[in-house]
């Protein structure tokens, strides 16, 4: 368990604050130890201590939607250095269902994963996957794709399912609006998300074992974001997610909302930027002060033979690699690159699904190693240099740097030559 | 290569070790045994990490030209042989013509050519191309080119004769090219015994092949579903009588445990391990018992009554259509079945494989119903472990005069079903 001295101290300190705010909550099973802060940007390197193990941040969390990571075993995932991954509440709530997972000692037991798990609220999937969903004050109403029954996912229900899953970090149910929507609906969703946060906090049966994160909403509207931040940071939640982004909005709007959020989030709590996982986005958003990230992209794209490399991506199935006897990335130390060539993987794609598993392993290794290098550079006080080198490697020339990234980095005092 | 037989079991069956294998002559393979089945050098679904969780894997890996032929140009450019190309290290490579788990259409054989089917369709091979492939694959053993199209029912005697003649002609041509090739120095050739279901032709094929300088024999066109098992055993018995004692006999296309036992008695040494792959592909797990420990109480009983009923039903269905290789057998349980939804036991109690040590039937069921790739990975690990465990138990039984006990264990489910069927009828 994560009962560190820091945690006790932190708990005592927050208890005093809490009584002032009249918020009742037990000490959370989470400790954030800030190891280093970048003197130029808002980046930080932390040790996030969670019930199942410590997590070094900034961290990328691979997504294992149905309680499994795309054909790789939990031992392989562990060997890659993964200490936290995601499960999806919507999918797992449908199949095999919370009762069964509870019987299997939670999702950890069911999938036999001894490290940390983060689960989403299920709301986002519902709104994006199920056409006929409807949001009311009670929750998200939708028809089950399996038996056609009408189901209401209320904040209480979402937390009940996540309590059954036993994840180390649970997400509040939020009222998700597409980031491209404007007008009163955005404001309604923001206020509702705050009310739902309170209902989620009250519904959490395991505050001593499971952390509940709030999700900052407010669309792309500065005032709404700020209002949401003001309200939510008054709640004693162990961590915050920045939500409602990476849904097709302009990147210029995206990074401004991210940096606005981190400006107002408490220093001593982790910040999780939801749904972000492209390499540039990761590096820039670390500079803007985010600690945790997740994205299905690295594992999903592996299925199609797309391998992530420091210079972008490599399409293993393309003919040009048929006689290329180098590893995917000669500098990569993952099990795939240590053993197999591009040519063999190219050929194997025609014969066996193990080819996909090889790329999945490499891509997860790439994401985790990228974050590891980012972290190390923060600790060693050379993060700005790291960013410059990283960008140079990723783009053939500086005029191809995305404008938003240049602006975002400039906002935290990093100029790219 | 040297086959040292340590024991000839009464009633049939050879126990021994193939020694001095590979270019370093350091590897060995116990018989009866099986090769490691692969797709292009990869055990289906498994990366090397997951494969290495299995202990006692066979020292010989099988690859087939049907997978490799389309990559000939690549291998020519690579130059260092298929083993290195596939990232394999300490294993022997055996190259067969076809993939035993991938059926192929008939009607494409000519006097001078055979055809294999890869991901891009049919590739026609004459002896020159066949041998050019062997030169770039650089296996330790390979199956000589053969006309193996006589497995169909009602093949005419004329066609059967032709297949024997062609296969011998191919062998002579292969050997000629082989002997003149530096690249293939130290590589062993397996001659192919054909002859369909015609006893005289089988015997002729065996005798003639045995006259050639081959290291071992492939018994072809006897694959499961294509021939009555009793007739197959008869033919194999007749063939192995004609073959020299000191050379291994590899039976192609047979993998079911009961059939393996019968064919070992008839004199077969080696099998291809495609059966666990087929079981995996239908979402099933091997669960038959092969425990021959003296204490019967410790012999794990894998099937409960309900499961046995289900197995019986599938067996009945299977008997209706023995040609269908995708049919479930009575040696396995079907994890797709709803009854495993909340079954928190391992696939097989006491199994030491990675899957059984870490996961439960309920999880496997979930992975199958949600179509997750990990299902194939975990089932393949278990099925491979179980199947190779069975071969280990078979050798142990042969060494300690317990073959009858093993047969009773392995065939138990089937026998009980037959009895029950008879009672019911
Ligand atoms: Zn790699
Ligand atoms: Zn697979
Ligand atoms: Zn097992």
XYZ file of C-alpha atoms and ligand atoms in Angstrom, chain A residues 328-329 332-337 362 365, ligand 1:
11
model
C 11.976 -0.737 -37.137
C 14.085 1.696 -35.132
C 14.902 1.042 -29.984
C 15.562 -1.543 -27.298
C 12.127 -3.196 -27.411
C 11.842 -6.985 -27.878
C 10.589 -6.501 -31.441
C 13.486 -4.304 -32.557
C 7.101 -1.594 -30.231
C 7.608 0.847 -25.892
Zn 11.088 -1.217 -31.011
